Coordinates of C-alpha atoms and ligand atoms in Angstrom, one line a residue:
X1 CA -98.8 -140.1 -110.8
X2 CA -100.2 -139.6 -107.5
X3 CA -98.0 -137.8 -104.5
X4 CA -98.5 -139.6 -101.5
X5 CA -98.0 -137.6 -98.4
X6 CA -98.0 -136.8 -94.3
X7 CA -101.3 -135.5 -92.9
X8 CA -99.7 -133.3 -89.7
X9 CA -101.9 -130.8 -87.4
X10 CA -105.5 -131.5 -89.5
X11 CA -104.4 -131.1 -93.3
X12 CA -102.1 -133.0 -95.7
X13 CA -98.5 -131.4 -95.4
X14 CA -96.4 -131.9 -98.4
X15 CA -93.1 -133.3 -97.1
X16 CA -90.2 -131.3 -98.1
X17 CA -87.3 -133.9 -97.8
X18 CA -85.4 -135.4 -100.8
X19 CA -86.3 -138.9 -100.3
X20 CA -89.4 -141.0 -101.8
X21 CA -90.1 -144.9 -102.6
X22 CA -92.5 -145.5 -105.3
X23 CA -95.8 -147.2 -105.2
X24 CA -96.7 -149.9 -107.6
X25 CA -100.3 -151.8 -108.3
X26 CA -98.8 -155.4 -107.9
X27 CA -101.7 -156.5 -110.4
X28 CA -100.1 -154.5 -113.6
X29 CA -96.6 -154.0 -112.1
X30 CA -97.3 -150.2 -113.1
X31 CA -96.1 -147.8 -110.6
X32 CA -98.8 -145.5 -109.6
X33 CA -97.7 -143.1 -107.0
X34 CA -94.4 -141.5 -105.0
X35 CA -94.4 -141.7 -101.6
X36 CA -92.6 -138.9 -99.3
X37 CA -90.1 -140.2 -96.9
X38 CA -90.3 -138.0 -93.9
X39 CA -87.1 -136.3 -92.7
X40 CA -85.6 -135.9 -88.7
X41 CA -87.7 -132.6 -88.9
X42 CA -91.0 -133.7 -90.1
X43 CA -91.1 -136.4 -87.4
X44 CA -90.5 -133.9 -85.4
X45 CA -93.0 -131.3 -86.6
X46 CA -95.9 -134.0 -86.5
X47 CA -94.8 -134.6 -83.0
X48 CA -94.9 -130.9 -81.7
X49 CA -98.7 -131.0 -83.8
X50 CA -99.5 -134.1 -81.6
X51 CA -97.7 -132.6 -78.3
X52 CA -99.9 -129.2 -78.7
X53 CA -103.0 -131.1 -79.3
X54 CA -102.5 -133.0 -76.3
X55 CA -103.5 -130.8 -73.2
X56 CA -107.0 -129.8 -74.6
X57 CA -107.8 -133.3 -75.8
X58 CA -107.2 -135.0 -72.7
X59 CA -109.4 -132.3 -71.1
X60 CA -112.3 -133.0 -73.5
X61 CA -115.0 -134.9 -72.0
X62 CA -115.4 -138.2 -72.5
X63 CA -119.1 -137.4 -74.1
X64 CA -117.4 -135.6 -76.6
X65 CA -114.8 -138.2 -77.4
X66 CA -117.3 -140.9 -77.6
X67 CA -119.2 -138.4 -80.2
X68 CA -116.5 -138.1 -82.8
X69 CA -116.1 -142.0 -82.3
X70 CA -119.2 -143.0 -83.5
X71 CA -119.1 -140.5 -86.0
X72 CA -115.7 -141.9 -87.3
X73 CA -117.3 -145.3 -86.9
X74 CA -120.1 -144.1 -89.7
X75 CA -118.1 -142.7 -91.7
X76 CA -116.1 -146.1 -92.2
X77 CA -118.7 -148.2 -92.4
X78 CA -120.5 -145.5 -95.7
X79 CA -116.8 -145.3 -97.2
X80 CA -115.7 -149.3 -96.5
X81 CA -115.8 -149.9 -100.3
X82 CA -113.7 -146.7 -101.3
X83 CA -110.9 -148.0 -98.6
X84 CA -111.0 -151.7 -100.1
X85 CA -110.3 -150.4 -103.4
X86 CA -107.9 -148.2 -102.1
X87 CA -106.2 -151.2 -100.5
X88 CA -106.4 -153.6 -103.3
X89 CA -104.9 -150.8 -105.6
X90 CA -101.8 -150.8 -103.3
X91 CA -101.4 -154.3 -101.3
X92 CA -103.1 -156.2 -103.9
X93 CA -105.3 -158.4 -101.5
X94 CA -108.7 -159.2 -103.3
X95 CA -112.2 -156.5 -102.9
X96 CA -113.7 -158.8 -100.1
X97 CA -111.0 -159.7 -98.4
X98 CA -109.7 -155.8 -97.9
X99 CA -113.6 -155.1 -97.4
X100 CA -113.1 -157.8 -94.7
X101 CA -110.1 -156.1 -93.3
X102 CA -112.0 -152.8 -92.6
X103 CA -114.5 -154.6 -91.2
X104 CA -112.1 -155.5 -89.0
X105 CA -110.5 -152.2 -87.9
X106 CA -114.4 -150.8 -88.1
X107 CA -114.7 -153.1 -85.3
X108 CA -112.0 -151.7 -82.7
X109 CA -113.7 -148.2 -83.5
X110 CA -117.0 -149.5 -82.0
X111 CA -115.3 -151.2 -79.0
X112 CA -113.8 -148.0 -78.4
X113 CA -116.9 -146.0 -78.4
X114 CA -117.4 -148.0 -74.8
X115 CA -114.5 -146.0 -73.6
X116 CA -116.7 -144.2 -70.7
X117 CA -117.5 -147.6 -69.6
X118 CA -113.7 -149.1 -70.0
X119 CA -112.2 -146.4 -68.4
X120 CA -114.1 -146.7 -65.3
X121 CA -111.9 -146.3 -62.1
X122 CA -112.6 -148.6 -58.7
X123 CA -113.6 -147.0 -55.8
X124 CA -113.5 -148.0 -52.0
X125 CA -115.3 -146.5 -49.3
X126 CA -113.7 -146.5 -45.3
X127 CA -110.5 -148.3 -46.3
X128 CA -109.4 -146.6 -42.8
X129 CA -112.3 -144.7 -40.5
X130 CA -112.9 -141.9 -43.0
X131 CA -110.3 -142.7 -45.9
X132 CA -111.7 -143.8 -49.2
X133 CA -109.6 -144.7 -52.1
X134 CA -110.1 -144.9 -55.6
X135 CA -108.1 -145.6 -58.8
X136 CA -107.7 -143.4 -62.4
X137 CA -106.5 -144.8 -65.5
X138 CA -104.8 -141.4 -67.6
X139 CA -103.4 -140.7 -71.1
X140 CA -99.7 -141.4 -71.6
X141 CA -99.2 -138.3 -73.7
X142 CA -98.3 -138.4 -77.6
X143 CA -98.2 -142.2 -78.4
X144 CA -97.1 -143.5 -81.8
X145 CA -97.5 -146.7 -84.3
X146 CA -95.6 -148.2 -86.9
X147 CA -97.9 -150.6 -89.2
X148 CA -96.7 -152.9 -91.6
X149 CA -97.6 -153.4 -95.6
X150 CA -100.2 -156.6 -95.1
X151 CA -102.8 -155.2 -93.3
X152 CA -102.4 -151.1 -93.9
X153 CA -106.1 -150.1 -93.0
X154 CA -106.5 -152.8 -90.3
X155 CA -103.5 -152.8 -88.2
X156 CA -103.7 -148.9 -87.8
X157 CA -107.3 -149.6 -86.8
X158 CA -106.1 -151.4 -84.1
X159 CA -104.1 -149.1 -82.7
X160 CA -104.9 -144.9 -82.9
X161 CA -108.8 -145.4 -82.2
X162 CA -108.4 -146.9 -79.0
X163 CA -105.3 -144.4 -78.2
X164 CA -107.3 -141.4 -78.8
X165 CA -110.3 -142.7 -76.6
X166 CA -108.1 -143.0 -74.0
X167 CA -106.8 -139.3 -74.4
X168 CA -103.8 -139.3 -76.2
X169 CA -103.0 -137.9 -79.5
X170 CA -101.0 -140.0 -82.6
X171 CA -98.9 -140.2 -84.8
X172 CA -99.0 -143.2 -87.5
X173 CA -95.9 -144.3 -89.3
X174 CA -97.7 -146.7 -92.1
X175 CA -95.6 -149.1 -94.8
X176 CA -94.2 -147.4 -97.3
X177 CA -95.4 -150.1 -99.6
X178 CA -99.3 -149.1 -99.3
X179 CA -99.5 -145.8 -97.5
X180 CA -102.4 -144.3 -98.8
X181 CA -105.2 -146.4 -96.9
X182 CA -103.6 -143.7 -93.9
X183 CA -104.4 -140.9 -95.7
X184 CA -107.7 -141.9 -96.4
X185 CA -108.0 -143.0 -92.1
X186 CA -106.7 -139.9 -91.6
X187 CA -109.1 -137.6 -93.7
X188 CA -112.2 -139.3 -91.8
X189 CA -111.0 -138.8 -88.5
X190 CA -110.6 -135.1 -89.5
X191 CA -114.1 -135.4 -90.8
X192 CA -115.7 -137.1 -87.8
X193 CA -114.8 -134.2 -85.6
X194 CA -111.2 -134.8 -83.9
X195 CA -109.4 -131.5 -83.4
X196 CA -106.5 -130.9 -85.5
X197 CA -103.3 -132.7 -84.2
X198 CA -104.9 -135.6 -82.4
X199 CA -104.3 -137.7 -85.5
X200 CA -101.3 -137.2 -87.7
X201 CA -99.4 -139.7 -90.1
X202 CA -95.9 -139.2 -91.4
X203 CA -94.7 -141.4 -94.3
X204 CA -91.0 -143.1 -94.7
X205 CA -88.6 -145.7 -93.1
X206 CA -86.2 -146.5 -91.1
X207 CA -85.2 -142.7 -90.8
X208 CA -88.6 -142.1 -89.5
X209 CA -89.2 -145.0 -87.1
X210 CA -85.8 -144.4 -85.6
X211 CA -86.8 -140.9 -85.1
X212 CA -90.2 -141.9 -83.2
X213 CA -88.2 -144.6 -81.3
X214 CA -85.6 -142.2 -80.0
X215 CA -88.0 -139.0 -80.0
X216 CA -88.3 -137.4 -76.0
X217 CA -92.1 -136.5 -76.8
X218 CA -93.1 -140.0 -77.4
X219 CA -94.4 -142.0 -75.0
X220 CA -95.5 -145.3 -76.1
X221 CA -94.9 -147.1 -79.2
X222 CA -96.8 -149.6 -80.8
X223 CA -95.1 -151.7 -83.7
X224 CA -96.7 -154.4 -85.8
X225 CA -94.1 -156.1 -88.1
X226 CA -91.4 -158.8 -88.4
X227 CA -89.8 -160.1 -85.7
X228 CA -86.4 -158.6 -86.5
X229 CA -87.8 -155.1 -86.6
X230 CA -90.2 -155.6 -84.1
X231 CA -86.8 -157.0 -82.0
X232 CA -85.0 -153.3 -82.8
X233 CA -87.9 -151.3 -82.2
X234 CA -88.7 -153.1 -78.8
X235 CA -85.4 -152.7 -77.4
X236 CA -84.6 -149.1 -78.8
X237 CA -88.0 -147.8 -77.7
X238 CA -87.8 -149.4 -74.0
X239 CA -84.1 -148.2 -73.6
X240 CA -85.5 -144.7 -74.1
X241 CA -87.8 -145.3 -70.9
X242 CA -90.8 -145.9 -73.4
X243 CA -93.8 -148.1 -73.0
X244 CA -93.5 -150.3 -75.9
X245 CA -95.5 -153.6 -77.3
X246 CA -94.0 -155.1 -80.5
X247 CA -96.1 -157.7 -82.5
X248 CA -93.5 -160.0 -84.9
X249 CA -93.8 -162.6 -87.5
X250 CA -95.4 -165.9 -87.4
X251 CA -95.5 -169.5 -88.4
X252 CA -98.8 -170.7 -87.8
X253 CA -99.7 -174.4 -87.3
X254 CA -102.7 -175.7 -88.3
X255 CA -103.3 -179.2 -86.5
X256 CA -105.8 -182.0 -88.9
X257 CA -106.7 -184.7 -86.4
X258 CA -107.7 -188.1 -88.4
X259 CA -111.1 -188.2 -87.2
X260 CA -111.8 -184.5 -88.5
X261 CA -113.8 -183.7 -91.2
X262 CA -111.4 -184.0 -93.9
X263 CA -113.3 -181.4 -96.4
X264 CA -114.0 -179.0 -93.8
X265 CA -110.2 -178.9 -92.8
X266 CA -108.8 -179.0 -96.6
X267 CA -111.1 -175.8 -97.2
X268 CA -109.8 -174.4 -94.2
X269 CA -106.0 -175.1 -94.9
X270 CA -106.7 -173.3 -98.5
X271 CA -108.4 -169.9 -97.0
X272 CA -106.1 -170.1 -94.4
X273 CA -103.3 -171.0 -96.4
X274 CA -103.6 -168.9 -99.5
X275 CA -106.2 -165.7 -98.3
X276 CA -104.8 -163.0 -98.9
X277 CA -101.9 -164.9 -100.8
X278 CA -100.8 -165.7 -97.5
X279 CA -99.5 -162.5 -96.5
X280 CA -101.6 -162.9 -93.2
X281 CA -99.7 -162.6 -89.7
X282 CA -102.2 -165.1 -89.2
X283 CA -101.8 -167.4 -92.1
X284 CA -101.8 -171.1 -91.8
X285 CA -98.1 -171.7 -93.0
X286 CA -97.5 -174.9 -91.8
X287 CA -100.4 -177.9 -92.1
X288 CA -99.8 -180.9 -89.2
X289 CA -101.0 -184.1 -90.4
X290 CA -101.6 -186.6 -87.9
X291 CA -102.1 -190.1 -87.7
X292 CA -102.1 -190.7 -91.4
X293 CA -104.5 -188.1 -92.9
X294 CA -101.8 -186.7 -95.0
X295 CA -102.6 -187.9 -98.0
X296 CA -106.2 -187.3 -98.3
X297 CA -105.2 -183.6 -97.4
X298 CA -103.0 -183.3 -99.8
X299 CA -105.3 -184.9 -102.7
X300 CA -108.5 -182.6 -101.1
X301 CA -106.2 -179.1 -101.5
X302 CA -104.6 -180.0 -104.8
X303 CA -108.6 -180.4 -105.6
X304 CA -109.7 -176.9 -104.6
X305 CA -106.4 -175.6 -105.5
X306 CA -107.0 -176.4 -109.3
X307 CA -110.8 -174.3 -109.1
X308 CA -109.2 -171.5 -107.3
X309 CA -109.1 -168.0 -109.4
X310 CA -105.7 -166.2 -109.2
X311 CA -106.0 -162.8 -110.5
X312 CA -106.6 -158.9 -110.5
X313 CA -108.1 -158.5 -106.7
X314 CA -110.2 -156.1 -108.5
X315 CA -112.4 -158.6 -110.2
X316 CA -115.2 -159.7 -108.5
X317 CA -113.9 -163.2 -109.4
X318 CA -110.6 -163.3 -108.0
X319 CA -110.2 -165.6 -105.0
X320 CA -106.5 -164.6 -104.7
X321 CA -104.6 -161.7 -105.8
X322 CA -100.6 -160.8 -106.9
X323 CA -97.8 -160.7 -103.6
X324 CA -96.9 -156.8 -102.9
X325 CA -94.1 -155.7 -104.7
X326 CA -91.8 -158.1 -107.2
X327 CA -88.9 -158.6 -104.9
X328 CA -91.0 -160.4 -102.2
X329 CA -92.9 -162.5 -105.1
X330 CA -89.1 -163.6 -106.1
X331 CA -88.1 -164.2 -102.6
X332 CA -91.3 -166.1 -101.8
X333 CA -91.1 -168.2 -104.8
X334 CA -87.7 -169.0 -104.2
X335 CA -88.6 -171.1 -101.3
X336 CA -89.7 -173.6 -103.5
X337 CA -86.4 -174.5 -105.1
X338 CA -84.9 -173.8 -101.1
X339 CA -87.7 -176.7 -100.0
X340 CA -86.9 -179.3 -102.9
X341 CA -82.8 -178.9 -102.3
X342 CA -83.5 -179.7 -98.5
X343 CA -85.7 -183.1 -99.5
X344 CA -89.4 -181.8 -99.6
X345 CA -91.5 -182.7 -102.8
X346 CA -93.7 -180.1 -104.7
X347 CA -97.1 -181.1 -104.2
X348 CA -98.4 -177.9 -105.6
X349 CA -96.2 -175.7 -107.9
X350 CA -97.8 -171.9 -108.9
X351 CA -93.9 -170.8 -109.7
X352 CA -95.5 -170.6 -113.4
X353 CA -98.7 -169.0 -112.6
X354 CA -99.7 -166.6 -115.6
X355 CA -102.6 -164.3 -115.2
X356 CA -104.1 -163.4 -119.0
X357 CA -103.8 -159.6 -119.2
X358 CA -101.5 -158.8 -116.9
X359 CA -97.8 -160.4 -117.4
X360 CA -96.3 -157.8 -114.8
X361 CA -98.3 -158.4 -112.4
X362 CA -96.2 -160.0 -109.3
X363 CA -98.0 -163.7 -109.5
X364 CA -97.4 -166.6 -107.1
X365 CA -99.9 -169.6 -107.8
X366 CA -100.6 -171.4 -104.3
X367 CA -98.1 -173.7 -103.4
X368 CA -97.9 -176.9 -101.2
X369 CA -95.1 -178.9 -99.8
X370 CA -94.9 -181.8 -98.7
X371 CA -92.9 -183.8 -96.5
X372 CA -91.4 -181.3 -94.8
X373 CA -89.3 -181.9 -91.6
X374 CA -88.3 -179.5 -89.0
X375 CA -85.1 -178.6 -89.7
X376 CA -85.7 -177.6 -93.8
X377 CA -85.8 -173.1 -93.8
X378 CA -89.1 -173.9 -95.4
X379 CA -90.0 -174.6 -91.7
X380 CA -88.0 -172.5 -89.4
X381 CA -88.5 -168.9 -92.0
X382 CA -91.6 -167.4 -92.3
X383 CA -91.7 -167.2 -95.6
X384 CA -95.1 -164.6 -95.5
X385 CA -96.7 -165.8 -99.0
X386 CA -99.2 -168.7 -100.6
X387 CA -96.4 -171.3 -99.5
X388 CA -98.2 -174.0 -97.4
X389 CA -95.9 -176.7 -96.1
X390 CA -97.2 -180.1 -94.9
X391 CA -95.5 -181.9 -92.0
X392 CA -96.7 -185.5 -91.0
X393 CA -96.2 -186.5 -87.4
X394 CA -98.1 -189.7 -85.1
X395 CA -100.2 -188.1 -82.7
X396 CA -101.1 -185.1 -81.0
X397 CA -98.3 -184.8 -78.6
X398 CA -95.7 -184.6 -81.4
X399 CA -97.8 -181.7 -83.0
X400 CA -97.8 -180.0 -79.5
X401 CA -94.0 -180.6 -79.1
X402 CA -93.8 -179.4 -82.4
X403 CA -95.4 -175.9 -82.1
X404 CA -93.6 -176.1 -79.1
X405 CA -90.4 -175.9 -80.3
X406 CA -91.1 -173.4 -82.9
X407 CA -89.5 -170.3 -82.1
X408 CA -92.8 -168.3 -83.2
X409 CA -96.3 -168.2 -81.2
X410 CA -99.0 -166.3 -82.8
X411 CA -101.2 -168.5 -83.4
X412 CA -102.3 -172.2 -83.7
X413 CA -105.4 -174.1 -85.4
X414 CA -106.7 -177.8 -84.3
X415 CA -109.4 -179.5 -86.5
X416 CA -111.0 -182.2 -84.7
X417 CA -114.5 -183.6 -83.6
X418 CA -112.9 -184.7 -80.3
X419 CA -113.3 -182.6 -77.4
X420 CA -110.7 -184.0 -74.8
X421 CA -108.3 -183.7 -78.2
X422 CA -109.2 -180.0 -78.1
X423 CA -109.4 -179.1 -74.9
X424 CA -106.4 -180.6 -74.1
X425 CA -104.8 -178.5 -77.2
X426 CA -106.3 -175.5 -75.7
X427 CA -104.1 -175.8 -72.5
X428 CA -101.1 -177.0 -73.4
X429 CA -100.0 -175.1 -77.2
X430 CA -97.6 -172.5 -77.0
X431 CA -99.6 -170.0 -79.0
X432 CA -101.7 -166.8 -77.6
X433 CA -104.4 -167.5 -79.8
X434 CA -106.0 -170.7 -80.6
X435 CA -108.4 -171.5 -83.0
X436 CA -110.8 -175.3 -82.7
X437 CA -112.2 -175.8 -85.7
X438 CA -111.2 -172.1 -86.7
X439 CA -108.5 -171.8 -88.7
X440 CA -107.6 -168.2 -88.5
X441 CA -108.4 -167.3 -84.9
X442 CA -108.1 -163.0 -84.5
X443 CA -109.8 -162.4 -81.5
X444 CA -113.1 -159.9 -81.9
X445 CA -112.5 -156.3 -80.8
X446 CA -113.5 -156.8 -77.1
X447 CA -110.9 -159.4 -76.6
X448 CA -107.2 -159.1 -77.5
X449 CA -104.4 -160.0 -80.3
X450 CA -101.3 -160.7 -79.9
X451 CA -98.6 -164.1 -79.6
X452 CA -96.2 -165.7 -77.4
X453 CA -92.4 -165.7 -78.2
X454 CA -91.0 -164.4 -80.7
X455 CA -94.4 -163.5 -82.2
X456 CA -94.9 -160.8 -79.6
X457 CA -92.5 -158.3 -77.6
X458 CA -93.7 -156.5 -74.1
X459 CA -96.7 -157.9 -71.7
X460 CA -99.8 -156.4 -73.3
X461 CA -101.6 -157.4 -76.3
X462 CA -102.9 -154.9 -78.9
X463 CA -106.8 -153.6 -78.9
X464 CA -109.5 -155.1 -76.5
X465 CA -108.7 -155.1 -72.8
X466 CA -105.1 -154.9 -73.0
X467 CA -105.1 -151.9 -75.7
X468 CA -106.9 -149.8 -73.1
X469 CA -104.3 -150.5 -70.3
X470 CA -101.6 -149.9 -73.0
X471 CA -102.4 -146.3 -73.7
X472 CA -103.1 -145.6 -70.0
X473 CA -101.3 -145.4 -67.2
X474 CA -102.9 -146.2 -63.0
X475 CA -103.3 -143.8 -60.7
X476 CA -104.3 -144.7 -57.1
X477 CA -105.8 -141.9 -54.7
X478 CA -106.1 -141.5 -50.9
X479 CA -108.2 -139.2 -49.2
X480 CA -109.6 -138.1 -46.2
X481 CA -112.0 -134.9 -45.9
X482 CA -113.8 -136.2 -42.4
X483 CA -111.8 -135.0 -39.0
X484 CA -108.8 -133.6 -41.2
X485 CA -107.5 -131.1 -38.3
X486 CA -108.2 -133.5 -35.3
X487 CA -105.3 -135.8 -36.3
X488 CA -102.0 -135.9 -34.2
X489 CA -98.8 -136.5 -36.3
X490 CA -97.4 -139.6 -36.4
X491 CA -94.3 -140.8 -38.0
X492 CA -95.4 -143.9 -38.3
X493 CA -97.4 -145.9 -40.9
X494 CA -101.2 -146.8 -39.8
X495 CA -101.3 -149.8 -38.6
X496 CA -104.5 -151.7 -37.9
X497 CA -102.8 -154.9 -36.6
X498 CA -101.1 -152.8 -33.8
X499 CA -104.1 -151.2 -32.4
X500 CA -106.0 -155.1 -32.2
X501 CA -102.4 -155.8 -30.3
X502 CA -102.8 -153.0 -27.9
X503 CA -106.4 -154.0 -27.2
X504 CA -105.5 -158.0 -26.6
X505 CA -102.4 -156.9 -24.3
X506 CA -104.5 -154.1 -22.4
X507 CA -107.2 -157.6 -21.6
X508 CA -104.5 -159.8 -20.0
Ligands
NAD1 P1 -91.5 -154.9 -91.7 O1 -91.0 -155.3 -90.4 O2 -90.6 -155.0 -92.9 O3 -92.1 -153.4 -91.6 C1 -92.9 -153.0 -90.6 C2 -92.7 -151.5 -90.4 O4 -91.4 -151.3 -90.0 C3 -92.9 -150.7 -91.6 O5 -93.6 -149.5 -91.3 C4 -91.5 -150.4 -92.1 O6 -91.4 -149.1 -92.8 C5 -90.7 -150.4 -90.9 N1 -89.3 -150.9 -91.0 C6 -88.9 -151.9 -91.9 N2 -87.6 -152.1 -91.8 C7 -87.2 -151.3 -90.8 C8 -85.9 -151.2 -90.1 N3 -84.9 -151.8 -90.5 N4 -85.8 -150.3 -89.1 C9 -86.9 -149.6 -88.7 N5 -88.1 -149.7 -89.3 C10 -88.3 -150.6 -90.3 O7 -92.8 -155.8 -92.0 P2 -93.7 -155.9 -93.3 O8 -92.9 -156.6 -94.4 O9 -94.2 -154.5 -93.6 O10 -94.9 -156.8 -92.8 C11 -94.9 -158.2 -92.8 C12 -94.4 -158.7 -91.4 O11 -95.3 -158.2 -90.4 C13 -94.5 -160.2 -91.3 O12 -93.4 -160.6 -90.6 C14 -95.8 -160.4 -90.5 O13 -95.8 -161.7 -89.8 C15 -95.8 -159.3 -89.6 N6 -97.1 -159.0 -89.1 C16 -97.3 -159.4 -87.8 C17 -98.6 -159.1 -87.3 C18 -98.8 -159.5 -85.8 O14 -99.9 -159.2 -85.4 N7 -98.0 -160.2 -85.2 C19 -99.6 -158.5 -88.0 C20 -99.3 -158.2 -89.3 C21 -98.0 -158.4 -89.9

């Protein structure tokens, strides 16, 4: 069985503290590895790596930073297969879709190799006779990230490469449910040329993230999880006077106009729906029918539901693998039973799924109910699995009102082949992303992710534009160096205005 550990100052460091969680492959049920839970002291110790790396990085030219990020971006794109399998081994998610998720992380990499151009300062000549000004963006110091178990390759991606082009060094706290994608990350940053300490991981819970959220050495945290956590982390980080963005849970709405494509939009609900069984941040969870194209939904998914391949995410013909560990397939699955007591009817049951092989595996068949109304838990939770619920409303202001009043924002979906329908969507949703005719709508690298409510805590979005603000800080310069010595003191401010007052009273 495989010891999973922290990776602190450049090299694996086998953690010395008496707890561990165990890793499972949710296809088999077999547990395959034990994962180290990191102590007080081992947060710590990665810390004091990360704070003693920090000087000499942030001195390192930007040449040279950009140089170990496209050789970190290389060495993902030649090992993308290894992670996948690494991450179906763990999380369960099928080969192409975790191939897809590195993909996706590979992608922040490459905006980051722009980081000369994004850290570019302004710069204005003569703001007063001989005084130019200009503005710095600089590193925050030793900035950390806690990921959660859906996306453990991805949402790490998102974070550290962008930090570390900025100047900062790391420290990754990943799920203990799939930690060894980190390891892996961590390995090929070492490999592409990083000095030792810019990049460290330490392994655990709630021990550890308190520690980083209370920790004087950190300076920003970054947090990608469930709201309730996300909620704790926000307010324990900011009340130790650290910059903090917290990303929570969702309940995406996915809108079906009457006059969309009705195919197109059933195919979409079903990736959307059940990718990744559903354990997307950006899954559709909830399916808005308006204006009476319910049922023809509900008959077009229950068609491609029946052809769709449950099984090991390591065969090439699996189109949807097993939920993470057993106790979120039973909690999942019990929304079902939670649905039908509150009035909704089972349109699709996979409570009885069976996968030929593999009877431990943690299966959940894609489900669909319908008739749900907004005040059933089937609704209001996010239930995080291959649970899609249907809700049929009249017309396009109801859906709005709808997402509206959902406590969640992350984001939401309109099918539709009319344009003022959409555009109109576009402005008025209460989501910070929106997808037209794109179901699942994560922004590319360049722009940036992150919901509204109670989908997103702090001002700043993660990667992109906002990522790059995140893990700086401004710095605005004054200076003179004309006619330094010829200048009599004055206690007052410069004033411009006053001078063009002197000059108009001095003409009357
Ligand atoms: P989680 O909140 O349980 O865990 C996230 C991280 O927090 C993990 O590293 C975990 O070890 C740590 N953690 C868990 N409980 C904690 C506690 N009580 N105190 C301190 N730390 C704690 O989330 P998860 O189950 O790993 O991931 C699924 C959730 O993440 C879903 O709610 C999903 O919507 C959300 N998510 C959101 C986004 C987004 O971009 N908004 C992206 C991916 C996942």
């Amino acid at each position: 069985m495989k010891q999973i550990t922290h990776w602190i100052n450049g090299k694996s460091w086998v953690g010395d503290a008496p707890r561990h969680g165990k890793v499972f492959d949710p296809a088999t049920g077999v547990q395959t590895g034990v994962v180290d839970f990191a102590s007080i002291a081992e947060v710590d110790a990665a810390v004091a790596a990360a704070t003693e790396a920090f000087p000499a990085w942030r001195a390192t030219s930007l040449a040279k930073r950009t140089n170990a990020l496209f050789a970190l971006r290389e060495l993902l794109a030649i090992h993308i297969d290894e992670v996948a399998a690494i991450l179906t081994s763990e999380h369960g998610k099928v080969r192409a879709d975790a191939a897809g998720e590195v993909a996706r992380g590979l992608e922040v990499v490459e905006f980051a190799c722009g980081i000369a151009q994004l850290l570019k300062g302004e710069f204005t000549e003569n703001a007063s006779t001989g005084v130019n000004v200009h503005s710095l963006r600089q590193p925050l110091g030793v900035v950390a990230g806690i990921t959660p178990f859906n996306f453990p390759a991805m949402v790490p991606l998102w974070m550290f490469p962008l930090a570390i082009a900025c100047g900062n060094t790391f420290v990754l706290k990943p799920s203990e449910k799939d930690p060894s994608a980190s390891i892996f990350l961590a390995e090929l940053v070492a490999e592409a040329g990083f000095p030792d300490g810019v990049f460290n991981v330490v392994q655990g819970d709630k021990v550890s993230v308190d520690r980083i959220l209370t920790h004087p050495g950190i300076a920003a945290v970054s947090f990608v999880g469930s709201t309730a956590v996300a909620r704790h982390v926000y307010e324990t980080a900011a009340h130790e006077g650290k910059r903090v963005q917290a990303l929570g849970g969702a309940k995406n709405h996915m809108v079906v106009l009457a006059d969309a494509d009705m195919g197109d939009a059933a195919e979409a609900a079903v990736s959307a729906g059940f990718g990744s069984a559903g354990e997307r941040c950006m899954a559709a969870s909830v399916l808005v029918a308006v204006g009476g194209c319910g049922d023809e939904l509900v008959e077009r998914i229950q068609a491609r539901v029946s052809r769709l391949t449950v099984g090991n995410g390591a065969n090439a013909d699996s189109e949807m693998g097993p939920l993470v560990t057993v106790e979120h397939r039973d909690r999942v699955a019990s929304y079902l039973g939670i649905g039908e007591a509150e009035g909704a009817k089972i349109a699709i049951d996979g409570r009885d799924h069976q996968v030929k092989g593999a009877p431990e595996g943690y299966w959940l068949g894609p489900c669909l109910l319908d008739e749900v109304t907004v005040d059933m838990r089937v609704y209001t939770d996010e239930i995080f699995g291959p649970v899609l619920s249907i809700i049929r409303v009249d017309t396009l202001d109801d859906a709005l009102d709808l997402i509206e009043r959902n406590g969640y924002g992350n984001g939401a979906a309109i099918f539709t082949n009319d344009g003022a329908a959409a555009q109109r969507f576009e402005t008025e949703v209460a989501a910070g992303m929106v997808g037209i005719n794109v179901a699942i709508p994560v922004p590319v690298s360049y722009y940036s992710f992150g919901g509204w409510n109670s989908s997103l805590f702090g001002d700043l979005h993660i990667y992109g534009p906002d990522g790059v603000q995140f893990y700086t800080r401004g710095k605005a310069v004054t200076s003179r160096w004309q006619n330094i010595r010829q200048h009599h003191a004055s206690l007052a401010f410069p004033n411009a205005t006053a001078s063009e007052k002197e000059k108009h009273d001095s003409k009357k």
